[in-house]
mmCIF file of C-alpha atoms in Angstrom:
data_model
loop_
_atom_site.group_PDB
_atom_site.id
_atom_site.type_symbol
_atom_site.label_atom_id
_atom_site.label_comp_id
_atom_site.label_asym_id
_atom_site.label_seq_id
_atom_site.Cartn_x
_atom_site.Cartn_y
_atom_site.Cartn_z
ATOM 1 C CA UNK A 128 53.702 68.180 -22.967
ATOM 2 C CA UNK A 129 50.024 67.699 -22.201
ATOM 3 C CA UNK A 130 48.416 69.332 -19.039
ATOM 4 C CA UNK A 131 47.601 67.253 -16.115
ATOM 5 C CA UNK A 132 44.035 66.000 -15.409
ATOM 6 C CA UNK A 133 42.298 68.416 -12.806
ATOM 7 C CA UNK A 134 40.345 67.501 -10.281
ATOM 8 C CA UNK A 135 38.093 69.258 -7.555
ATOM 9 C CA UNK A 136 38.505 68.686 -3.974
ATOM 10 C CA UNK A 137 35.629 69.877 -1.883
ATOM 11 C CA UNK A 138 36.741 70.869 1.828
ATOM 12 C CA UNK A 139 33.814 71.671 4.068
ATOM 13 C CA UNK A 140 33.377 71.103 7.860
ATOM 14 C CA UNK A 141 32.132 73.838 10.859
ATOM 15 C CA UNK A 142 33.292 77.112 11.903
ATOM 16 C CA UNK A 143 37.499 76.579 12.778
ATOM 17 C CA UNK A 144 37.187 72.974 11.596
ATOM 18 C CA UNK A 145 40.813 73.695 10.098
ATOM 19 C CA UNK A 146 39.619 73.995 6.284
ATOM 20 C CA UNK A 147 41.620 76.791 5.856
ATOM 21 C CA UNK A 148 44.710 75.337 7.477
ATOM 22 C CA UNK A 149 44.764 72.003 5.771
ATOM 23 C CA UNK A 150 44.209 74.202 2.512
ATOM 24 C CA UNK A 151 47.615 76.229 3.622
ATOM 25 C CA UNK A 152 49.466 73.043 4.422
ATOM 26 C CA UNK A 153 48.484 70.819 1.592
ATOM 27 C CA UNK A 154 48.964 73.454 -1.014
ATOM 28 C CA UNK A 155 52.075 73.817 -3.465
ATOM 29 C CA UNK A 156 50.962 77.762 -4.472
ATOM 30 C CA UNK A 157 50.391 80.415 -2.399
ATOM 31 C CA UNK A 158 46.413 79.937 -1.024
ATOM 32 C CA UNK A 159 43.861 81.996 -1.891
ATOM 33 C CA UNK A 160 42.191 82.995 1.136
ATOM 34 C CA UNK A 161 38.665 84.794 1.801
ATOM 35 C CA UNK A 162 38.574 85.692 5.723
ATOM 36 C CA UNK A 163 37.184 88.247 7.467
ATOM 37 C CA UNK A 164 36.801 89.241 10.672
ATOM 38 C CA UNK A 165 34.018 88.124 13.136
ATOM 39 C CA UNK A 166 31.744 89.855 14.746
ATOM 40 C CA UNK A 167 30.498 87.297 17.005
ATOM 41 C CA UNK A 168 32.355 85.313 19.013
ATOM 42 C CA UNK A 169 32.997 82.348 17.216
ATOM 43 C CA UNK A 170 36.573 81.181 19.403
ATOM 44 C CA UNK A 171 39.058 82.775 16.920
ATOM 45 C CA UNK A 172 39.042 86.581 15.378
ATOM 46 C CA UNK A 173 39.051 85.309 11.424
ATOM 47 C CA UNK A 174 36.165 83.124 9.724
ATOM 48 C CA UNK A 175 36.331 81.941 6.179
ATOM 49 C CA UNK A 176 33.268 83.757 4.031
ATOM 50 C CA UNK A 177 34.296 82.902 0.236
ATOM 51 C CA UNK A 178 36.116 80.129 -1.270
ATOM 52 C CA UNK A 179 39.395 79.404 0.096
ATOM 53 C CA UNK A 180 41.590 77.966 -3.251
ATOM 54 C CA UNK A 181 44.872 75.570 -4.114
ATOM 55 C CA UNK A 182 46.581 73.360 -5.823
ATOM 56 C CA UNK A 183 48.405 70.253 -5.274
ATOM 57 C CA UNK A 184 49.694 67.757 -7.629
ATOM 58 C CA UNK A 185 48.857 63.764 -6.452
ATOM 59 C CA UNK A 186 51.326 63.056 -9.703
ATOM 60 C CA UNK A 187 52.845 64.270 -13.085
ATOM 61 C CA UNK A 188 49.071 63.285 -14.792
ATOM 62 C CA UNK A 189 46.917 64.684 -11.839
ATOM 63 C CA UNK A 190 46.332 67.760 -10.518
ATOM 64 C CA UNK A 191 43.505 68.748 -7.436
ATOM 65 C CA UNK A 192 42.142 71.849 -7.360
ATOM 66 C CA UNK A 193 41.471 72.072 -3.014
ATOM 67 C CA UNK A 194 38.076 74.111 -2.559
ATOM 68 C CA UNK A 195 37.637 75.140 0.930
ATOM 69 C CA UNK A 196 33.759 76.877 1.457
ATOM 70 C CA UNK A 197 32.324 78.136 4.876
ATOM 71 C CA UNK A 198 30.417 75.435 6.592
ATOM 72 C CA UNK A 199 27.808 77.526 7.733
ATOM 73 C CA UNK A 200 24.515 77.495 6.076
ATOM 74 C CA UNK A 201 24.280 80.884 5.539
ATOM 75 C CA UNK A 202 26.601 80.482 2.842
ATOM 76 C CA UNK A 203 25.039 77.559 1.083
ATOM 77 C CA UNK A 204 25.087 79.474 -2.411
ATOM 78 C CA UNK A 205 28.641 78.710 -2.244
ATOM 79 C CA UNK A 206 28.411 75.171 -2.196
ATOM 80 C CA UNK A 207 26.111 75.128 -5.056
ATOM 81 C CA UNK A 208 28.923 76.876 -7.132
ATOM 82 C CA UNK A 209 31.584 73.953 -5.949
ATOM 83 C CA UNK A 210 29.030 71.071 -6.071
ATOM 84 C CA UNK A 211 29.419 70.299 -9.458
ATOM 85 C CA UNK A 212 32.073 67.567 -11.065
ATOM 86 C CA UNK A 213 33.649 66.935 -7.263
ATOM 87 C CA UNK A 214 36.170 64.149 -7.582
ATOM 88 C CA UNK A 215 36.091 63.891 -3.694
ATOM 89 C CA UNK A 216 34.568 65.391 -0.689
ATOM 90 C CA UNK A 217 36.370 66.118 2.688
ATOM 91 C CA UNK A 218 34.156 66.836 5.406
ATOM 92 C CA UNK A 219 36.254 68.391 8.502
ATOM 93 C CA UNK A 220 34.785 67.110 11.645
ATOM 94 C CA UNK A 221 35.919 68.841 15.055
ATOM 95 C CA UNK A 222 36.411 66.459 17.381
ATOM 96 C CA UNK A 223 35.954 68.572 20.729
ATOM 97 C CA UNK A 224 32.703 69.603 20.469
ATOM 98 C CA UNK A 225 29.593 67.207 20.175
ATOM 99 C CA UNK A 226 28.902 66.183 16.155
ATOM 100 C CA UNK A 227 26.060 67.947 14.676
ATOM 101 C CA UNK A 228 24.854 64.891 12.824
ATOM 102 C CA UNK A 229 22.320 66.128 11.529
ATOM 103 C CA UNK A 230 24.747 68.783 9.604
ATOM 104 C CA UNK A 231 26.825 66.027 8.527
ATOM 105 C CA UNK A 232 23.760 64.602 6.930
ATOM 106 C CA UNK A 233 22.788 67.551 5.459
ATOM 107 C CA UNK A 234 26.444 68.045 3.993
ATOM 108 C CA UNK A 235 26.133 64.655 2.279
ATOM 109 C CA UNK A 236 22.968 64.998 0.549
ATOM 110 C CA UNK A 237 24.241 68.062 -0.727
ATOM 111 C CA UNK A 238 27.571 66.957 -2.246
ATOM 112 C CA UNK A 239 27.655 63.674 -2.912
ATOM 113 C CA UNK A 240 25.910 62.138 -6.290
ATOM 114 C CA UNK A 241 24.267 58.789 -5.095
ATOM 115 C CA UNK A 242 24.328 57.205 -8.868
ATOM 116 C CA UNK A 243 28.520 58.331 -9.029
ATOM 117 C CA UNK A 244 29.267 56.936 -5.830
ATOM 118 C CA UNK A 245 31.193 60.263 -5.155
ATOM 119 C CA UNK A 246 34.260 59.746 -2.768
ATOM 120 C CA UNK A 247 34.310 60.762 0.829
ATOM 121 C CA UNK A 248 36.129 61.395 3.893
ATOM 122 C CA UNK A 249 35.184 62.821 6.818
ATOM 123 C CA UNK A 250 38.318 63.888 9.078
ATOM 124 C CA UNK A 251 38.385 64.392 12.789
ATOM 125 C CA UNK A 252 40.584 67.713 13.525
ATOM 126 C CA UNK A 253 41.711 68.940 17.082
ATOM 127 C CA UNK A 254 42.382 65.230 17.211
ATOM 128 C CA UNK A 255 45.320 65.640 19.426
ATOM 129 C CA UNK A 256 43.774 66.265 22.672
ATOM 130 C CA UNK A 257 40.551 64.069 22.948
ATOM 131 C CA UNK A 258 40.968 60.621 24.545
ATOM 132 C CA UNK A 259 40.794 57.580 21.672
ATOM 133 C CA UNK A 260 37.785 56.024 23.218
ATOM 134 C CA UNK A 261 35.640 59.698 22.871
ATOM 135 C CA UNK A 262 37.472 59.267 18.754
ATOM 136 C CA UNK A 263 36.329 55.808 18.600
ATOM 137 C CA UNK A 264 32.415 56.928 19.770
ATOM 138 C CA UNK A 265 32.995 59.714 17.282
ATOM 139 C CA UNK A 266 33.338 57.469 14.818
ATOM 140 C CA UNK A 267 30.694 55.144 15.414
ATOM 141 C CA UNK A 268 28.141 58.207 15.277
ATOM 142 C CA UNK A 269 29.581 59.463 12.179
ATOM 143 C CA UNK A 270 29.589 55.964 10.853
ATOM 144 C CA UNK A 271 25.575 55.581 11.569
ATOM 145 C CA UNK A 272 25.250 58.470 9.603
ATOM 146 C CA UNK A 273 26.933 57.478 6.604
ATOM 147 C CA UNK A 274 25.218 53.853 6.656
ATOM 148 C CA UNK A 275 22.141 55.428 6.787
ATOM 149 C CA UNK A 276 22.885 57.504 3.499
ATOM 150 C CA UNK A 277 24.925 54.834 1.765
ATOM 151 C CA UNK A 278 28.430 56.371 1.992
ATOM 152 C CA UNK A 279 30.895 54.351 1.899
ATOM 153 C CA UNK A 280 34.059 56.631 4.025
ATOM 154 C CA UNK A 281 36.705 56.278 6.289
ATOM 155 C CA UNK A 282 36.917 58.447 9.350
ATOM 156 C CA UNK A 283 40.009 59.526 10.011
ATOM 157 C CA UNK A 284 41.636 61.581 12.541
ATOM 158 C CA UNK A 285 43.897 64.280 10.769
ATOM 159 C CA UNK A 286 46.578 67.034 12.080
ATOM 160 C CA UNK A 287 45.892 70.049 9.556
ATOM 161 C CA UNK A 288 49.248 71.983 10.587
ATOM 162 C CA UNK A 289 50.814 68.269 9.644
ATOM 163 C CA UNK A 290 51.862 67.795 5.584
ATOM 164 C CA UNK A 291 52.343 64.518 6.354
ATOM 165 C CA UNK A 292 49.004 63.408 8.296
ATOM 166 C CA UNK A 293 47.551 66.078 5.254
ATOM 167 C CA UNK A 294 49.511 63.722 2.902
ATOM 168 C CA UNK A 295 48.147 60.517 4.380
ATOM 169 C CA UNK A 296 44.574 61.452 3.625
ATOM 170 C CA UNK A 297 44.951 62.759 0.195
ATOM 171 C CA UNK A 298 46.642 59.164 -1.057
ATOM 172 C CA UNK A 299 44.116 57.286 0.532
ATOM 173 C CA UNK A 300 41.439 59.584 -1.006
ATOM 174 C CA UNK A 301 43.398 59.134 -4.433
ATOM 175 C CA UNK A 302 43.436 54.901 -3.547
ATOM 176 C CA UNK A 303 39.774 55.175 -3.252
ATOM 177 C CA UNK A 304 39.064 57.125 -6.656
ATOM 178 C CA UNK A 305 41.508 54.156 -8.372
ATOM 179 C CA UNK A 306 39.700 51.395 -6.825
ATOM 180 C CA UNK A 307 36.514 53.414 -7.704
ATOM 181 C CA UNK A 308 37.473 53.975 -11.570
ATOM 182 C CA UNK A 309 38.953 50.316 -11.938
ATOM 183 C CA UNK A 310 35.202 48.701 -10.433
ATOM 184 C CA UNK A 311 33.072 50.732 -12.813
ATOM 185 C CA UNK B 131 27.463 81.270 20.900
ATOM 186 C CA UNK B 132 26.483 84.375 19.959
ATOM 187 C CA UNK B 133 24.503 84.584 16.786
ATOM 188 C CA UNK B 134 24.175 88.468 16.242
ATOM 189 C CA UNK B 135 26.660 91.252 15.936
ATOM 190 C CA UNK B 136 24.587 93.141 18.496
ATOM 191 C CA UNK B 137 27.478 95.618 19.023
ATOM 192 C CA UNK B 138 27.243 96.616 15.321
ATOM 193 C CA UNK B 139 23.861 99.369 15.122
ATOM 194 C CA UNK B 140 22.636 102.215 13.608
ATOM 195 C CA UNK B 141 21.560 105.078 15.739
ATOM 196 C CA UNK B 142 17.575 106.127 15.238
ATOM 197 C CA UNK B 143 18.785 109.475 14.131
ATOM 198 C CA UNK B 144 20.624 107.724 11.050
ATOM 199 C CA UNK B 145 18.323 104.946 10.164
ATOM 200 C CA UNK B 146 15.756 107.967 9.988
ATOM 201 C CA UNK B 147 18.625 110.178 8.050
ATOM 202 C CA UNK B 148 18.681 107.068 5.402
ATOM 203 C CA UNK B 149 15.174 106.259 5.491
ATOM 204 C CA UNK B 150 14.225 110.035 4.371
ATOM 205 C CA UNK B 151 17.030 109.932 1.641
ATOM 206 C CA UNK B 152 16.284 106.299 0.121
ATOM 207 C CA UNK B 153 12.299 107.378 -0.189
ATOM 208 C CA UNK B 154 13.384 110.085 -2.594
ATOM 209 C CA UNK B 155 15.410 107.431 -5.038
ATOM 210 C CA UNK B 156 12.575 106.013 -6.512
ATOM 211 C CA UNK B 157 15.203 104.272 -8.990
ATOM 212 C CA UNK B 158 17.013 102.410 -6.163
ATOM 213 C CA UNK B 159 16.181 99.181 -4.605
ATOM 214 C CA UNK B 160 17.882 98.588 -1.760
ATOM 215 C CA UNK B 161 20.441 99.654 0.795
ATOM 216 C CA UNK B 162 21.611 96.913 2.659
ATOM 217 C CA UNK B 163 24.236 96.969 5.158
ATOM 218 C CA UNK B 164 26.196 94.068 6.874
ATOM 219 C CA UNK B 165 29.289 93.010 8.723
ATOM 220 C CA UNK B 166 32.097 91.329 6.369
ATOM 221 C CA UNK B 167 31.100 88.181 7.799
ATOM 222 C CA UNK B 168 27.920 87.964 6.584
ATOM 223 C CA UNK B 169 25.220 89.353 9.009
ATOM 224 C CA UNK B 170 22.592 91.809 8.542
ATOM 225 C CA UNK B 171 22.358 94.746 10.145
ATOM 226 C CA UNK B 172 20.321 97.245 8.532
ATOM 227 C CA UNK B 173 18.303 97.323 5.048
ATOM 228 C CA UNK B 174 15.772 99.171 2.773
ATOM 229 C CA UNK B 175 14.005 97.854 0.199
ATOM 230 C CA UNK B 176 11.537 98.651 -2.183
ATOM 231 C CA UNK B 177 10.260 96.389 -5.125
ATOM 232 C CA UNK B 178 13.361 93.896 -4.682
ATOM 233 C CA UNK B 179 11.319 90.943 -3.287
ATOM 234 C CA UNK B 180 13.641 88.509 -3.646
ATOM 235 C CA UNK B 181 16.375 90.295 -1.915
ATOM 236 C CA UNK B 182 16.222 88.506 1.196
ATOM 237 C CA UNK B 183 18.672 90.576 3.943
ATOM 238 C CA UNK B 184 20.344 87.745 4.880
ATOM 239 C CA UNK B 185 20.881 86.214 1.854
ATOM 240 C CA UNK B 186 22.046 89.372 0.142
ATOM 241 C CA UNK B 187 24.555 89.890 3.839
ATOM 242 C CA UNK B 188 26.068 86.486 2.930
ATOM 243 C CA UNK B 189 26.380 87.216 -0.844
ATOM 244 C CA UNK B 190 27.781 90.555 -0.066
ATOM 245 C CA UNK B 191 30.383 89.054 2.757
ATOM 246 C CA UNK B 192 31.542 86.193 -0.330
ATOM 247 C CA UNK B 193 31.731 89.155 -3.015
ATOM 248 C CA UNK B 194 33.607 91.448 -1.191
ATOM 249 C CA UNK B 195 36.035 88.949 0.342
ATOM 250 C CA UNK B 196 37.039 87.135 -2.909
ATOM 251 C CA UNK B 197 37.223 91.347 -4.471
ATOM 252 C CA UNK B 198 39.469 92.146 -2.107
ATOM 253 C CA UNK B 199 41.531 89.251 -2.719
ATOM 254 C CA UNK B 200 41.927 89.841 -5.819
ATOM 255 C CA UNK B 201 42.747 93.686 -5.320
ATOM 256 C CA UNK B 202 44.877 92.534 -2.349
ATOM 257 C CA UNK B 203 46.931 90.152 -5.260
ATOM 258 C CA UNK B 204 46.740 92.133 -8.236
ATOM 259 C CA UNK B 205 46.914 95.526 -7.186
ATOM 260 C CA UNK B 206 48.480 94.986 -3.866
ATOM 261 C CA UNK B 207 45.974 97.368 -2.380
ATOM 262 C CA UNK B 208 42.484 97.130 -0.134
ATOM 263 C CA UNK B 209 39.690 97.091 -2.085
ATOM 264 C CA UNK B 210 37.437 99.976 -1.868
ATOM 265 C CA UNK B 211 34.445 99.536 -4.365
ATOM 266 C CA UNK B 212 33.342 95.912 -6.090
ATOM 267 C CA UNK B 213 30.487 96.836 -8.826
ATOM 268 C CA UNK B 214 27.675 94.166 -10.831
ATOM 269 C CA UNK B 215 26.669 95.523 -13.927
ATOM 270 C CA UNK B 216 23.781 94.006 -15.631
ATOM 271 C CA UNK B 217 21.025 95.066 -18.508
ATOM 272 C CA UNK B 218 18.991 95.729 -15.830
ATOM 273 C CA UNK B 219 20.699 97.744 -13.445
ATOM 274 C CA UNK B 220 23.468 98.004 -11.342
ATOM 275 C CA UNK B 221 24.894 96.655 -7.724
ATOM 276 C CA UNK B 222 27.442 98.523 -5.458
ATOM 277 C CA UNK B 223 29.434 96.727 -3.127
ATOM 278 C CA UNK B 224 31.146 99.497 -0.840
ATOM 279 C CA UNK B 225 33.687 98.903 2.089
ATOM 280 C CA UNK B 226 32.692 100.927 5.064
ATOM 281 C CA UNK B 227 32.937 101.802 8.864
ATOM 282 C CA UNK B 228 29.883 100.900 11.625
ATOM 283 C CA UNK B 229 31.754 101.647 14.898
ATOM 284 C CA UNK B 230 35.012 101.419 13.528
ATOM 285 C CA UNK B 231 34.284 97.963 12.540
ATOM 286 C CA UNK B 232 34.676 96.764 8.961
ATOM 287 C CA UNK B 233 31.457 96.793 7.079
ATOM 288 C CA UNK B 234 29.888 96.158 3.641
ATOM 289 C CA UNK B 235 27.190 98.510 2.093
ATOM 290 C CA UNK B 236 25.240 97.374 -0.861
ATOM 291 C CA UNK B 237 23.473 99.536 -2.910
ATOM 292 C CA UNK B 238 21.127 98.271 -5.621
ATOM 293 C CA UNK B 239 19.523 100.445 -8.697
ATOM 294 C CA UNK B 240 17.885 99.704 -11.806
ATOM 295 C CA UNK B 241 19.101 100.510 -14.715
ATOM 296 C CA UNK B 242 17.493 104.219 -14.900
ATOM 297 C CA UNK B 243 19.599 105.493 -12.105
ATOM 298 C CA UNK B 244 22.836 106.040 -14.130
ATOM 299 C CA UNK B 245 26.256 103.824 -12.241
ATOM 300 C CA UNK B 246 27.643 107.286 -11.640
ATOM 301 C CA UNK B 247 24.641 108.495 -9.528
ATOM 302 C CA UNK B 248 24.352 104.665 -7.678
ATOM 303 C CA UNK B 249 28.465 105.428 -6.323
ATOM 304 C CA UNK B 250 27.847 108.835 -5.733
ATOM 305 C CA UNK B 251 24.537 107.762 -3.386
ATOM 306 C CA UNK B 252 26.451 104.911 -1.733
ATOM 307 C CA UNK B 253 29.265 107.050 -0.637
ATOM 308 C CA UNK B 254 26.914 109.862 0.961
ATOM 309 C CA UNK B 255 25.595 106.738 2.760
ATOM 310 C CA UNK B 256 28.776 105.732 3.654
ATOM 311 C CA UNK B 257 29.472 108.857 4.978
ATOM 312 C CA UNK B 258 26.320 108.836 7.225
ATOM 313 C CA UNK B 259 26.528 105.672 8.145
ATOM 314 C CA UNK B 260 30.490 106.566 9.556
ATOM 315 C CA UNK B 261 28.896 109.362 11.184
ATOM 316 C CA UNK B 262 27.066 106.834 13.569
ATOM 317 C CA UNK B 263 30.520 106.246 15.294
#
C-alpha cells in the first residue's frame, strides 16, 4: 500500500481569528497545540505562540498537513519555517473588527509564490453576528486587495466550531488545486 | 489594546542583584527574560549583537511552547528545562515565576562556560528572579 500524497496547509489570520479552532475541528488526530497564556489583554486568556499541527485526509491518495502559526508579526520566523512547498494558504479574517489590509497584504507577499499561482482563501470568522451587507463591504475590501496583488481567492464566510462549514472550505480549496494542476 | 505586560517587572534591587552577577560571567552572553507569550521584559547582553530582545522573547515563547508540548505528550509532564547545544556554545531555555506569572528565562554561553555551569547559573537566576514576588 503506498502512502498518501502530503500536502501543507498554511492557516494564518489575527490574534483569536479561530486558527486554532478550525485546526481542532478539521483535524482527524489529536491537535498539536502551542498556547500560552497572555499577558496583555488580547479578549481571551490563551494566544497561539508556536505552530499549531494536524492532519486530515481530503481522500485515500491525499493527505494535508493543517499548519496553524501566530498572526502576529512578532513571530514572523515562524512563517518562514511553514512558507515553503504550501499547497494552499488560508488566511482567517475576523469579521468584527475593521480589516487590517495592509496585514492582509503583507500576509500575501509573504506566502504566496507569484510564478506557482499558490492557492488562497481568505475566510471571514465570527461571521455569525455581523449583518451581510457589513460581509459583503468586507469582501469588496479584501477583494481590492487581492486584485491589486494578483490573487485569484474566494472570500468566504466560515463557522470554525462547524466540521461542516470547515468541510465546505477545504473541498473548494481542493477544487481549486485540481482546476489549478489540470490548467498547467 | 494593550501592547506591554506592564504588570510583569523586576524590582531595582534584582535587576541590580543580576546585573552584578552577569558582569562576573565573562563566558555568558545573555540573560533574557520574557513572558510565555513572547514579550520582553528584562535582558543582559554582552557581545551577542544580533540577539535582538524581542526577537530572542518570541523565539523563546515558540521554543518553549512546542518543548512543553512535547514533554506534555511524551512524558506527560510540564516541561522544566529546553536546552540548544551547538559547537559554539550553549542556550538554556528555563520555565520560571515573575509575580507568579509564567515566565521564560534564557540563558546564553559560549562554549567555554561548561552546560553544567550555564543550568546551574540559570537556576540561581531563577531563584532571584522568584524572589521579586
Amino acid at each position: 500500500m503506498s502512502l498518501p500524497d502530503y500536502r501543507k496547509l498554511v492557516i494564518i489570520g489575527d490574534i483569536g481569528a479561530g486558527k486554532t479552532q478550525l485546526i481542532q475541528t478539521l483535524s482527524e488526530i489529536s491537535p498539536v497545540t502551542t498556547e500560552a497564556n497572555s499577558s496583555i489583554d488580547i479578549g481571551k486568556d490563551l494566544t497561539t505562540v508556536g505552530i499549531d499541527y494536524g492532519r486530515i485526509s481530503l481522500n485515500e491518495e491525499t493527505a494535508l498537513g493543517l499548519y496553524g502559526v501566530p498572526g502576529q508579526e512578532r513571530f514572523s520566523f515562524l512563517w518562514d519555517m511553514v512558507s515553503e512547498s504550501v499547497w494552499g494558504l488560508m488566511v482567517l479574517v475576523k469579521s468584527t473588527e475593521p480589516p487590517r489590509l495592509d496585514y492582509l497584504d503583507r500576509l500575501l507577499s509573504h506566502f504566496i509564490d507569484a510564478k506557482e499561482k499558490t492557492p488562497c482563501m481568505v475566510a471571514l470568522t465570527h461571521s455569525e453576528t455581523v449583518e451581510h451587507s457589513e460581509l459583503k463591504n468586507l469582501s469588496a475590501q479584501i477583494d481590492l486587495v487581492l486584485h491589486e496583488r494578483d490573487v485569484s481567492a474566494p472570500t468566504l464566510p466560515i463557522d470554525c466550531r462547524s466540521e461542516q462549514s470547515a468541510m465546505l472550505l477545504l473541498h473548494t480549496f481542493n477544487a481549486m488545486n485540481i482546476h489549478r494542476t489540470s490548467a498547467t | 489594546m494593550n501592547e506591554n505586560p506592564s504588570s510583569l517587572r523586576l524590582s531595582q534591587v534584582i535587576q541590580h542583584r543580576i546585573e552584578s552577577m552577569f558582569s562576573q560571567w565573562t563566558d555568558m552572553q545573555f540573560v533574557y527574560l520574557s513572558t510565555t507569550d513572547g514579550f520582553h521584559i528584562f535582558g543582559l547582553h554582552q557581545g551577542a549583537e544580533n540577539a535582538e530582545p524581542d526577537k530572542v522573547a518570541a523565539i523563546a515563547s515558540s521554543l518553549f511552547a512546542l518543548s512543553n508540548t512535547a514533554s506534555k505528550n511524551i512524558l506527560n509532564d510540564e516541561l522544566q528545562v529546553s536546552i540548544v547545544e551547538t559547537m559554539s556554545g550553549n542556550i538554556i531555555f528555563l520555565r520560571t515565576h515573575l509575580n507568579r506569572a509564567d515566565t521564560v528565562l534564557t540563558v546564553a554561553a559560549n562554549k567555554d562556560m561548561s552546560l553544567a555551569k550555564v543550568r546551574y547559573h540559570a537556576l540561581r537566576l531563577s531563584e532571584l528572579i522568584e524572589s521579586n514576588d
